mmCIF file of C-alpha atoms in Angstrom:
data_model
loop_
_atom_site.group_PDB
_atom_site.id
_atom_site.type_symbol
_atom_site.label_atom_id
_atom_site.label_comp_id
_atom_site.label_asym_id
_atom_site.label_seq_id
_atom_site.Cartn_x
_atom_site.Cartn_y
_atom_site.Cartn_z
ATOM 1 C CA UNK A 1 112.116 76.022 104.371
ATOM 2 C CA UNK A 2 108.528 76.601 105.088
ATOM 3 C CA UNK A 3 108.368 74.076 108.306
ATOM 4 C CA UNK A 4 110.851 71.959 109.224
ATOM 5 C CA UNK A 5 111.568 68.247 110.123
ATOM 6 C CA UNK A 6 112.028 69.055 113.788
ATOM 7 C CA UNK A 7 108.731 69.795 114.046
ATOM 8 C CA UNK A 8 106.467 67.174 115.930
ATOM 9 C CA UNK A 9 102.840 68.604 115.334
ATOM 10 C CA UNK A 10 101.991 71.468 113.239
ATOM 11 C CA UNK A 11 98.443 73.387 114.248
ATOM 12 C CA UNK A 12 97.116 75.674 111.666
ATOM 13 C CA UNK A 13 94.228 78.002 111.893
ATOM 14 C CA UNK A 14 91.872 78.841 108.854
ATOM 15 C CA UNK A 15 88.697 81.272 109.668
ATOM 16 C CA UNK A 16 86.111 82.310 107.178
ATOM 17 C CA UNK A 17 86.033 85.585 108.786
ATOM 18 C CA UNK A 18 87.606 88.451 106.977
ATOM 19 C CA UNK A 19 87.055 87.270 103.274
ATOM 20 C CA UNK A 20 86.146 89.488 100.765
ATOM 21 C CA UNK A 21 83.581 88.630 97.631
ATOM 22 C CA UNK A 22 81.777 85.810 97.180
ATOM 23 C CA UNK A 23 83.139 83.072 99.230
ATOM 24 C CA UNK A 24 80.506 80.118 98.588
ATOM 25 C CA UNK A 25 79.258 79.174 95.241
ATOM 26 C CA UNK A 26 77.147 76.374 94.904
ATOM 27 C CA UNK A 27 77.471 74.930 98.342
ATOM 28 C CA UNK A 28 81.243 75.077 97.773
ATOM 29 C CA UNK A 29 84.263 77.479 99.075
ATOM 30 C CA UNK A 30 85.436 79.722 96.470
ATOM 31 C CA UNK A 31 86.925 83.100 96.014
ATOM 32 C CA UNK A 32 89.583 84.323 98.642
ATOM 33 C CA UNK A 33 88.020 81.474 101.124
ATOM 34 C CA UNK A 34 88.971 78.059 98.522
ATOM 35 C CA UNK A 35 92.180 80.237 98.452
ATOM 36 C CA UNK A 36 92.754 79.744 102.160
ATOM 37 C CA UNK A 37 91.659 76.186 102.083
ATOM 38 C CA UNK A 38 94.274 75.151 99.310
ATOM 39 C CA UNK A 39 96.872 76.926 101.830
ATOM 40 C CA UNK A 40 95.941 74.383 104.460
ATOM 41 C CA UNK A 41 96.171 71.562 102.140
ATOM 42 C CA UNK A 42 99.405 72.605 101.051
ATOM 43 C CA UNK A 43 100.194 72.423 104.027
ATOM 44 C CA UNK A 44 99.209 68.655 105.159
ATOM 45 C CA UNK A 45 100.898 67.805 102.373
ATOM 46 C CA UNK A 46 104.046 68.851 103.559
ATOM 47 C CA UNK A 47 103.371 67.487 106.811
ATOM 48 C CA UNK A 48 102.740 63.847 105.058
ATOM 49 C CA UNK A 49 105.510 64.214 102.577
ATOM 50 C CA UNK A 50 107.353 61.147 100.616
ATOM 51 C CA UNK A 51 110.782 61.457 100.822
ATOM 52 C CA UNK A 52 113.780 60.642 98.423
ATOM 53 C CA UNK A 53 113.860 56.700 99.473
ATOM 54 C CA UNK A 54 109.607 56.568 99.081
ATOM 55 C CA UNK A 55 108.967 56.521 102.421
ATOM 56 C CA UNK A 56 106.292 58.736 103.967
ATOM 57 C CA UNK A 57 107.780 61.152 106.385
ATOM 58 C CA UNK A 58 104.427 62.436 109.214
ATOM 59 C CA UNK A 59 104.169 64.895 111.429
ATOM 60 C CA UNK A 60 101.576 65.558 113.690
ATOM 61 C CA UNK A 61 98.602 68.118 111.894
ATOM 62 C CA UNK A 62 95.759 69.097 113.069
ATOM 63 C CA UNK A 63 93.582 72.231 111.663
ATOM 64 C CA UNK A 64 91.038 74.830 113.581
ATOM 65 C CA UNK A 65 87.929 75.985 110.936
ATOM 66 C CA UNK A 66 85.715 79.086 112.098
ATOM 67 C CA UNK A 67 83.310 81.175 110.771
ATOM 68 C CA UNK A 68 79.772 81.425 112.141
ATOM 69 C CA UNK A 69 77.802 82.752 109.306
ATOM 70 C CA UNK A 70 74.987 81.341 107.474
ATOM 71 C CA UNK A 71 74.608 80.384 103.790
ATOM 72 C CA UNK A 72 73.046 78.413 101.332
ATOM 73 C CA UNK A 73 74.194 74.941 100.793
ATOM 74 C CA UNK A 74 74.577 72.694 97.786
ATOM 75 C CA UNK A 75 70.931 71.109 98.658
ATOM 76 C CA UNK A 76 69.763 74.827 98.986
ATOM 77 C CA UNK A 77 69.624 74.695 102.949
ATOM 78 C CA UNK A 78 71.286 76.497 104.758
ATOM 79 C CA UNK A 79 75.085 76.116 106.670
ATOM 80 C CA UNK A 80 77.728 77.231 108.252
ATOM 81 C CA UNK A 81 80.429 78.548 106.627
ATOM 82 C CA UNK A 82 82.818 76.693 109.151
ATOM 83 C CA UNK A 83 80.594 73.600 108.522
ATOM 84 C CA UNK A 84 81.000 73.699 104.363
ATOM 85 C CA UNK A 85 85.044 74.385 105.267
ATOM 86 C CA UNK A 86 85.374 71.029 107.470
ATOM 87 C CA UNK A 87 83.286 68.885 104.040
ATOM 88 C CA UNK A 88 86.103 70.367 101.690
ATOM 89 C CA UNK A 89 88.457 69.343 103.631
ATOM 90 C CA UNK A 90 87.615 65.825 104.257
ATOM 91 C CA UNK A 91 86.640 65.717 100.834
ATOM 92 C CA UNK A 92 90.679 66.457 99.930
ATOM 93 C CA UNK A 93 91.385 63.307 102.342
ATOM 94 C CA UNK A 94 92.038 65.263 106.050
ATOM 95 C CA UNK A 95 90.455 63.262 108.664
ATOM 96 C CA UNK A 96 87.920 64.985 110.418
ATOM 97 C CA UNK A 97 89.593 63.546 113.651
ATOM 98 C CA UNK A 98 91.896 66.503 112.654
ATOM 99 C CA UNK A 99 89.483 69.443 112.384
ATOM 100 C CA UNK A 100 87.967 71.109 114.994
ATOM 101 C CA UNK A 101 84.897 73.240 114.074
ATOM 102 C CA UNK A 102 84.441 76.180 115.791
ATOM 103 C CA UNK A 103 80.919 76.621 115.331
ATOM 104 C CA UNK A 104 80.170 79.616 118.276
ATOM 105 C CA UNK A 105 82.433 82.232 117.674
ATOM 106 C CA UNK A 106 80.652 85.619 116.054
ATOM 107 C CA UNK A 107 83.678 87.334 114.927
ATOM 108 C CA UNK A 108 87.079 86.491 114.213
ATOM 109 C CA UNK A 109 88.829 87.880 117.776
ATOM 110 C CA UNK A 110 86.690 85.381 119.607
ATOM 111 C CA UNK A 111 87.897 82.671 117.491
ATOM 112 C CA UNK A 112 91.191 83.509 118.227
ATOM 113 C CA UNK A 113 90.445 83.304 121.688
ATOM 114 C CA UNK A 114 88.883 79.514 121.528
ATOM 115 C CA UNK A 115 91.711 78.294 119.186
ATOM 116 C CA UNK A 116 94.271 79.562 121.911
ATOM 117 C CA UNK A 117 91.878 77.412 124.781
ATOM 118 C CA UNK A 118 91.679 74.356 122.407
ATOM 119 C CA UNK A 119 95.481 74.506 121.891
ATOM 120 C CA UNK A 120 96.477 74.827 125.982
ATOM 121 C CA UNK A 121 93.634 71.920 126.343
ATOM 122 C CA UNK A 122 95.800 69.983 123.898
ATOM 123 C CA UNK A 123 98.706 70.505 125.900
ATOM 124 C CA UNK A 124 101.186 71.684 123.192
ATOM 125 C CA UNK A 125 104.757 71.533 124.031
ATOM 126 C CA UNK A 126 107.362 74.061 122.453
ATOM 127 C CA UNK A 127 107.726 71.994 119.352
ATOM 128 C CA UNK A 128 104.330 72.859 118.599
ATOM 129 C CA UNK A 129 104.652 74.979 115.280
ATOM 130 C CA UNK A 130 101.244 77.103 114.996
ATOM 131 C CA UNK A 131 100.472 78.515 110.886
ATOM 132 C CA UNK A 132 97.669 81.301 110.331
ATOM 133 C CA UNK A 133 96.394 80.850 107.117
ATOM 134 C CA UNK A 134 95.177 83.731 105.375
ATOM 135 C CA UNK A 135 95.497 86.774 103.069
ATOM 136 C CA UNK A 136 98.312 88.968 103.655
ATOM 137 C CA UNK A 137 97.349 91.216 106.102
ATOM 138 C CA UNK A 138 94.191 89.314 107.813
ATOM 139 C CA UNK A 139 96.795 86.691 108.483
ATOM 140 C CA UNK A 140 99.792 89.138 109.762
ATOM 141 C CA UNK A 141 96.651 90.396 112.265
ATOM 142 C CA UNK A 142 95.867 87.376 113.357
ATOM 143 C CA UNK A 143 99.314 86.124 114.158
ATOM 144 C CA UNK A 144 99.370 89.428 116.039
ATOM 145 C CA UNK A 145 96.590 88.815 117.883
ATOM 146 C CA UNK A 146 97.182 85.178 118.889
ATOM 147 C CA UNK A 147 100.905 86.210 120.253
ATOM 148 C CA UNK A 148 98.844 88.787 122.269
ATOM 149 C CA UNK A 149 96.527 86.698 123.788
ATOM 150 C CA UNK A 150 98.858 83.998 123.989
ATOM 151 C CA UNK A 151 101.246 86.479 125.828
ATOM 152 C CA UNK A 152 103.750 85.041 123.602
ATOM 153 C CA UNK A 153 103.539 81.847 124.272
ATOM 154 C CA UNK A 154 102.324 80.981 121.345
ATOM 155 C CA UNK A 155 104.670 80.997 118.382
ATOM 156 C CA UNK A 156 103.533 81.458 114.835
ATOM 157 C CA UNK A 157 104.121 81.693 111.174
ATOM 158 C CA UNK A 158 101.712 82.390 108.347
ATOM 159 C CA UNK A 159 101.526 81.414 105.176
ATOM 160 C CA UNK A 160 99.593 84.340 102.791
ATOM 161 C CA UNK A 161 97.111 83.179 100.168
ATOM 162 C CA UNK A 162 96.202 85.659 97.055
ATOM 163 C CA UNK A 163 93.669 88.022 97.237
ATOM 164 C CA UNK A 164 90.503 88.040 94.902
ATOM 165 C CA UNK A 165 91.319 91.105 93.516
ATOM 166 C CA UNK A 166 93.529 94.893 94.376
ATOM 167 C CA UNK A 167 90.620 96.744 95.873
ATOM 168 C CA UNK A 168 90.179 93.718 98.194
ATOM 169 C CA UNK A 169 93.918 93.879 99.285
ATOM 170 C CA UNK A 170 93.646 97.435 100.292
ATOM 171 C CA UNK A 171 90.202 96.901 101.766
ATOM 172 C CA UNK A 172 92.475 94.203 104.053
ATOM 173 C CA UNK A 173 95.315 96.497 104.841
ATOM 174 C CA UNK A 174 93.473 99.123 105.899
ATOM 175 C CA UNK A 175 91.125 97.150 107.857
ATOM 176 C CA UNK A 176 94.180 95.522 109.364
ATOM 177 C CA UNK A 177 95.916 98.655 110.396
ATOM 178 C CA UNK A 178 92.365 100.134 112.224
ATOM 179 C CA UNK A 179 92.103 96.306 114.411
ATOM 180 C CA UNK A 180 95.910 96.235 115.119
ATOM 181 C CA UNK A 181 95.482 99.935 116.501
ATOM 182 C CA UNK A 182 92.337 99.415 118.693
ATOM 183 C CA UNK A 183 94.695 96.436 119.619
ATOM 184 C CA UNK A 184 97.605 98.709 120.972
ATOM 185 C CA UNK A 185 95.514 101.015 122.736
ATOM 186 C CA UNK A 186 93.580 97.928 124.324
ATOM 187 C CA UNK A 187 96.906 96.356 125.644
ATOM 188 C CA UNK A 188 97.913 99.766 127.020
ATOM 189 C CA UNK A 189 94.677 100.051 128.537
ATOM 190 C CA UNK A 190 94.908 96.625 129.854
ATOM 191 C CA UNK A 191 98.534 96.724 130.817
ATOM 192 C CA UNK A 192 97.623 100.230 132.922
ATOM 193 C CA UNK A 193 95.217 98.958 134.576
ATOM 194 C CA UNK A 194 97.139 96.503 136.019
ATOM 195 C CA UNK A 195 99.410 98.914 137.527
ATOM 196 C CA UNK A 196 96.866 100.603 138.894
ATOM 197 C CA UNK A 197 95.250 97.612 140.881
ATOM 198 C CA UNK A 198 99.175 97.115 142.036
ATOM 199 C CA UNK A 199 98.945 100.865 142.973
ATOM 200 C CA UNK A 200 101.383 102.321 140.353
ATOM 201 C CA UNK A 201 100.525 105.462 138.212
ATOM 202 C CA UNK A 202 100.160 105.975 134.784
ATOM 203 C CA UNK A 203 99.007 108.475 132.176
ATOM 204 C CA UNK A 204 97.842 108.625 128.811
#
């Protein structure tokens, strides 16, 4: 079962980073990006579920949007990519009391990094479920790199949309593989020079 009853409050984070193609047509996500999106909604649903006697079973959701780059909107302005994400979803009935924007961030790692402050500044409890939405292996990097600057506290699942087409899922893996490598020699880097301010010694 994809989440379960126990759960109080179920956090999911959506970025607009890391999809390939076209992502915005006509002021509106598509592509790999509505992909992600329809994950998320699948996934309120769930959390506002009607069960076998009709009543409607909630749990607590709330959902982090990122993705600082410009484009053109439906008015032929220009927005936000995180800004066009938080109008689809209110336009598919989530509350915006139950999106927060990230509007700064200039790549994806950073965005990690503010989701994990806006999560300890909600004070989540070890019920908290957290799901990265994405494609395959943008969302198996993410989880990666939220447990890692979490220090695992943060537990996570993902839930993996479809890519827009093969040569984008390779694109992804291998892209995937380069950031989760520069991630392993930055923790060994980082976890070094900690012994060496405690006056151990290491070598590469």
């Amino acid at each position: 079962m994809f989440l379960s009853e126990a759960v109080s409050q179920v956090h999911v984070l959506v970025s607009g980073f890391g999809a390939r193609g076209k992502i915005i047509e006509n002021g509106m996500p598509c592509g790999e990006l509505l992909r992600r999106l329809e994950g998320v909604l699948a996934i309120y649903e769930i959390c506002n579920k009607i069960d076998s006697r009709g009543e409607r079973k909630r749990q607590g959701f709330s959902v982090s949007v990122s993705g600082g780059i410009f484009c053109a909107d439906k008015h032929g302005g220009s927005a936000l990519v995180c800004n066009i994400m938080q109008q689809w979803l209110v336009q598919k009935k989530i509350s915006e009391r139950c999106i927060y924007v990230d509007r700064v961030s200039p790549n994806v790692e950073k965005s990690i990094r503010i989701f994990w402050k806006h999560l300890q500044s909600a004070n989540i409890d070890n019920r908290t479920t957290v799901c990265v939405v994405s494609q395959t292996y943008h969302a198996i990097y993410l989880q990666q790199l939220l447990d890692f600057i979490s220090q695992g506290k943060c537990l996570s699942m993902i839930r993996c949309c479809q890519y827009g087409s093969v040569r984008s899922m390779f694109s992804d893996m291998f892209q995937a593989l380069f950031q989760y490598c520069s991630e392993l020699v930055e923790r060994r880097h980082f976890h070094q020079g900690k012994l060496k301010v405690a006056g151990g010694r290491t070598s590469l």
